[in-house]
Tab-separated table of C-alpha atoms in Angstrom:
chain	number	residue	atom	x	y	z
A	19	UNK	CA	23.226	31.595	19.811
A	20	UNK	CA	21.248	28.478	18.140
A	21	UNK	CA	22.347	25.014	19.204
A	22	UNK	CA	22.867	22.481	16.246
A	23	UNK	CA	20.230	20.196	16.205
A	24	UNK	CA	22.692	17.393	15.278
A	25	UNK	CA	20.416	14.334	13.603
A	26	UNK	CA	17.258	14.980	14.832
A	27	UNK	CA	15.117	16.770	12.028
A	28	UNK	CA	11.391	15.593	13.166
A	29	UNK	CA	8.967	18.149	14.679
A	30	UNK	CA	9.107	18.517	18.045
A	31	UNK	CA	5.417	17.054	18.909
A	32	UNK	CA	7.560	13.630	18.091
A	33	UNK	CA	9.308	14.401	21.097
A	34	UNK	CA	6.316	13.687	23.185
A	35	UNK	CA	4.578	11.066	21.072
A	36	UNK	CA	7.276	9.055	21.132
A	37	UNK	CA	8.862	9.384	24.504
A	38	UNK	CA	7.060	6.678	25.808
A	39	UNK	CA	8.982	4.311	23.344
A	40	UNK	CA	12.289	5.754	24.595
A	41	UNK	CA	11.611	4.636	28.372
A	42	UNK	CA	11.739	0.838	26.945
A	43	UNK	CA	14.795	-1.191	26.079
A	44	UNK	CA	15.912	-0.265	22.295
A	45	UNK	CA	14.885	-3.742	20.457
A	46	UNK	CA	11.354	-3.884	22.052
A	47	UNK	CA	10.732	0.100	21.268
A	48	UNK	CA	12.093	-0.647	17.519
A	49	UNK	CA	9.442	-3.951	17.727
A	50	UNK	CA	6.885	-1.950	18.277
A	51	UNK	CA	7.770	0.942	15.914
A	52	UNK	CA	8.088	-1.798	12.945
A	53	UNK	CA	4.828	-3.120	13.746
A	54	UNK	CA	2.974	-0.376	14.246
A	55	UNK	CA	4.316	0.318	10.758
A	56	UNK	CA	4.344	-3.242	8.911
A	57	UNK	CA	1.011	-3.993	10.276
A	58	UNK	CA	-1.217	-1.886	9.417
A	59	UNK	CA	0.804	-1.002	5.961
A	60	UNK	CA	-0.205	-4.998	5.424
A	61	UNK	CA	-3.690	-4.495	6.041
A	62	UNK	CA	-4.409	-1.725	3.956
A	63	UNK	CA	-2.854	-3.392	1.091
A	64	UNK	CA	-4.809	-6.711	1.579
A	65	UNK	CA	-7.459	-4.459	1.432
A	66	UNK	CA	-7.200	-2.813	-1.015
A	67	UNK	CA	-5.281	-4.784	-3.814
A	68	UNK	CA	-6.785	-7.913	-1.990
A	69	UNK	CA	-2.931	-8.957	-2.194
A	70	UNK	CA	0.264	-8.679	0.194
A	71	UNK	CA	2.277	-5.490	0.367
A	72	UNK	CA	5.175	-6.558	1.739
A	73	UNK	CA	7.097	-7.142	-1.512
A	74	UNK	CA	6.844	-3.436	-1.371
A	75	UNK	CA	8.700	-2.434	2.119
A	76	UNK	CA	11.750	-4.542	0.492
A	77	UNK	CA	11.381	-3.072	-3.504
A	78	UNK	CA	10.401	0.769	-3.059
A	79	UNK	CA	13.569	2.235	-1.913
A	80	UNK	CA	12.066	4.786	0.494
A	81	UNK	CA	10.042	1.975	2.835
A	82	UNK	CA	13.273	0.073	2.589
A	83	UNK	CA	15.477	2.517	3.819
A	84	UNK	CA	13.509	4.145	5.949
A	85	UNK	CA	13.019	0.455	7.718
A	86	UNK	CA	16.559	-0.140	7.631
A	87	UNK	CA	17.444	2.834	9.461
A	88	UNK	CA	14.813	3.242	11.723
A	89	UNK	CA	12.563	6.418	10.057
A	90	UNK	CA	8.931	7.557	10.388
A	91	UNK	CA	8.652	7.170	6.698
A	92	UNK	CA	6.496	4.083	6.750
A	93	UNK	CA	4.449	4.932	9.677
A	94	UNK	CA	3.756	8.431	8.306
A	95	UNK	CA	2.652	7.007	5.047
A	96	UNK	CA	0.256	4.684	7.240
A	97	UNK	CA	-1.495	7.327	8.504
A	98	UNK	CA	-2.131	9.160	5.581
A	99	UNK	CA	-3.368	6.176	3.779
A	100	UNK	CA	-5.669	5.520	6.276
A	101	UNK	CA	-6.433	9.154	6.796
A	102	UNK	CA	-7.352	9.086	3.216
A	103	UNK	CA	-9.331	6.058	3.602
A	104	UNK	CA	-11.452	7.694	6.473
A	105	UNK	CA	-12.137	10.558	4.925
A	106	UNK	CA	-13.527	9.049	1.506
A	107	UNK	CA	-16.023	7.184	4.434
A	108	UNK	CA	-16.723	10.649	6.202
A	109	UNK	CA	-15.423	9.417	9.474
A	110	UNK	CA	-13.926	13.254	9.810
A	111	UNK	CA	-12.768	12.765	13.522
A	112	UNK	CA	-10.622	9.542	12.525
A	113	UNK	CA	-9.139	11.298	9.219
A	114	UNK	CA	-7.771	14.218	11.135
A	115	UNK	CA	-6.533	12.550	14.142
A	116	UNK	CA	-4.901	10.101	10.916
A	117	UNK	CA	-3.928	13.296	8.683
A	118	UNK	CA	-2.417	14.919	12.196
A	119	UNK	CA	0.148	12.263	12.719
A	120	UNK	CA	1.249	12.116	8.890
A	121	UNK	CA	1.775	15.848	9.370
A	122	UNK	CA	5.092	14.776	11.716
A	123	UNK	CA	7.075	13.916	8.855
A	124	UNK	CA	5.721	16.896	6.700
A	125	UNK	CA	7.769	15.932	3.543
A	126	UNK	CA	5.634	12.663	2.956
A	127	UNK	CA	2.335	14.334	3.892
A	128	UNK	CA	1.750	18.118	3.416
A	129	UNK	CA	0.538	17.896	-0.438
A	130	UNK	CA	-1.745	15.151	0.277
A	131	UNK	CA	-3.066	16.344	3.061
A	132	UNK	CA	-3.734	20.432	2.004
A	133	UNK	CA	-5.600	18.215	-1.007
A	134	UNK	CA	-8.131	16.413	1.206
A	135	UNK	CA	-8.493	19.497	2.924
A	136	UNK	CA	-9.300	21.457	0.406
A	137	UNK	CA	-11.400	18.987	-0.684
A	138	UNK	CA	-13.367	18.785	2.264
A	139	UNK	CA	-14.391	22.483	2.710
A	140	UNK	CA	-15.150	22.509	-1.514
A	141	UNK	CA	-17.485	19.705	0.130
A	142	UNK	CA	-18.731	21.629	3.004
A	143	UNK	CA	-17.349	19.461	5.512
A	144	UNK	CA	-16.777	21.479	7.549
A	145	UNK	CA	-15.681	18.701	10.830
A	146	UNK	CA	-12.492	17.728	9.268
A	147	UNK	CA	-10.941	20.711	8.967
A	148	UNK	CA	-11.843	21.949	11.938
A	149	UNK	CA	-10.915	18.590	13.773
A	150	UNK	CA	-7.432	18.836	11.860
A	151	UNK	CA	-6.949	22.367	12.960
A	152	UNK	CA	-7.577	21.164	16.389
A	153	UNK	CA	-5.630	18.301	16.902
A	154	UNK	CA	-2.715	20.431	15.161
A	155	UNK	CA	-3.167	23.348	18.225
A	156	UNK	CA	-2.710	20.504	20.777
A	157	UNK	CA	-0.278	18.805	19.353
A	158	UNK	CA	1.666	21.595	18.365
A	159	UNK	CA	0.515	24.023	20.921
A	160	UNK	CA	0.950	21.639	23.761
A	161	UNK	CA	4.751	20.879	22.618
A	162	UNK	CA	4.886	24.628	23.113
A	163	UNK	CA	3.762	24.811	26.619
A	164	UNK	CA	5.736	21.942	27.947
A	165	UNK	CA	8.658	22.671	26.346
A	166	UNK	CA	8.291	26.321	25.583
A	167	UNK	CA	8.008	28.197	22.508
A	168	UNK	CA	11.840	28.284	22.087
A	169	UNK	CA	11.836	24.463	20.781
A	170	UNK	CA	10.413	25.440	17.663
A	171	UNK	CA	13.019	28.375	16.920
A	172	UNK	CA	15.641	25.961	17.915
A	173	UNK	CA	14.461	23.006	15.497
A	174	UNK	CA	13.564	25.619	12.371
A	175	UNK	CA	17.529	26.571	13.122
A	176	UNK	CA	18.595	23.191	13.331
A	177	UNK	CA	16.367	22.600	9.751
A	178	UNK	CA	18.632	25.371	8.451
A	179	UNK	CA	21.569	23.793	9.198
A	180	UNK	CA	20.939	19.695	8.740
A	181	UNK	CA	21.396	19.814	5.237
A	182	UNK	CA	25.293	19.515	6.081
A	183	UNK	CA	24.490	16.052	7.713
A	184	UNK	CA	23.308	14.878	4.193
A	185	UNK	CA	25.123	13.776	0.894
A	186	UNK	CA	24.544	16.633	-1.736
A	187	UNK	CA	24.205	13.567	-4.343
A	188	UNK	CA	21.541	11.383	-5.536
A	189	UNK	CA	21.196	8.482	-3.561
A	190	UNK	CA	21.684	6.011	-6.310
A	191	UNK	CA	24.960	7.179	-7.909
């Protein structure tokens, strides 16, 4: 019998990654979640538009939201930026370590990502594939063998079922 998997929707390598942040006291862990966000979201702007971007986490309704609520969103979209930003200077390791930890909220990162694969081996570059694929196996993998292979049948159920924790409405109306 599958167990309802309730709110929780991430996959379950963000059980691991982030378990560290649930040993500290809530406001600190949320601190350092924002920041690790803001931060870096603030320096890729600056350098790239040579301007501030943080008009932007209050005006684009997904940063907002996901800020106000306490999601991945912004962080995800962090490391795909700078993923992306690696891998246009060939530092391959960097972009898949980067691309790796976008993957963990798959609905911001999965296009963008398959396209710098793809655009890697039509370049013959061979590392950053490979380096993706292997960061993926230990992230994924080692989820697997501390928790057991059970975790992922257990969230894919739980995916099958969260949709009755959300409106079936657009969010603006």
């Amino acid at each position: 019998r599958m167990v309802n998997a309730g709110w929780y929707a991430y996959p379950p390598p963000t059980l691991f990654l982030f378990t560290p942040l649930a040993l500290l006291p809530w406001p600190l862990s949320s601190a350092i979640l924002l920041l690790a966000s803001i931060i870096p979201f603030e320096r890729w702007a600056r350098q790239t538009s040579l301007r501030t971007g943080l008009p932007w986490l209050l005006l684009w309704l997904p940063l907002a939201q996901g800020l106000w609520i306490g999601q991945t969103t912004l962080l995800a979209l962090v490391a795909l930026l700078w993923g992306e930003r690696a891998a246009h200077e060939r530092q391959d390791v960097r972009a898949a370590f980067l691309l790796a930890l976008a993957l963990l909220k798959p609905q911001i990162g999965i296009l963008p990502i398959a396209w710098l694969l793809l655009e890697a081996l039509w370049q013959r570059r061979w590392r950053l594939p490979l380096a993706f694929t292997l960061i993926n196996l230990v992230l994924w993998g080692g989820t697997a063998l501390l928790a057991g292979p059970q975790i992922y049948v257990q969230w894919l159920g739980g995916l099958t079922n969260y949709d009755q924790f959300l409106p079936n409405r657009p969010l603006l109306f």
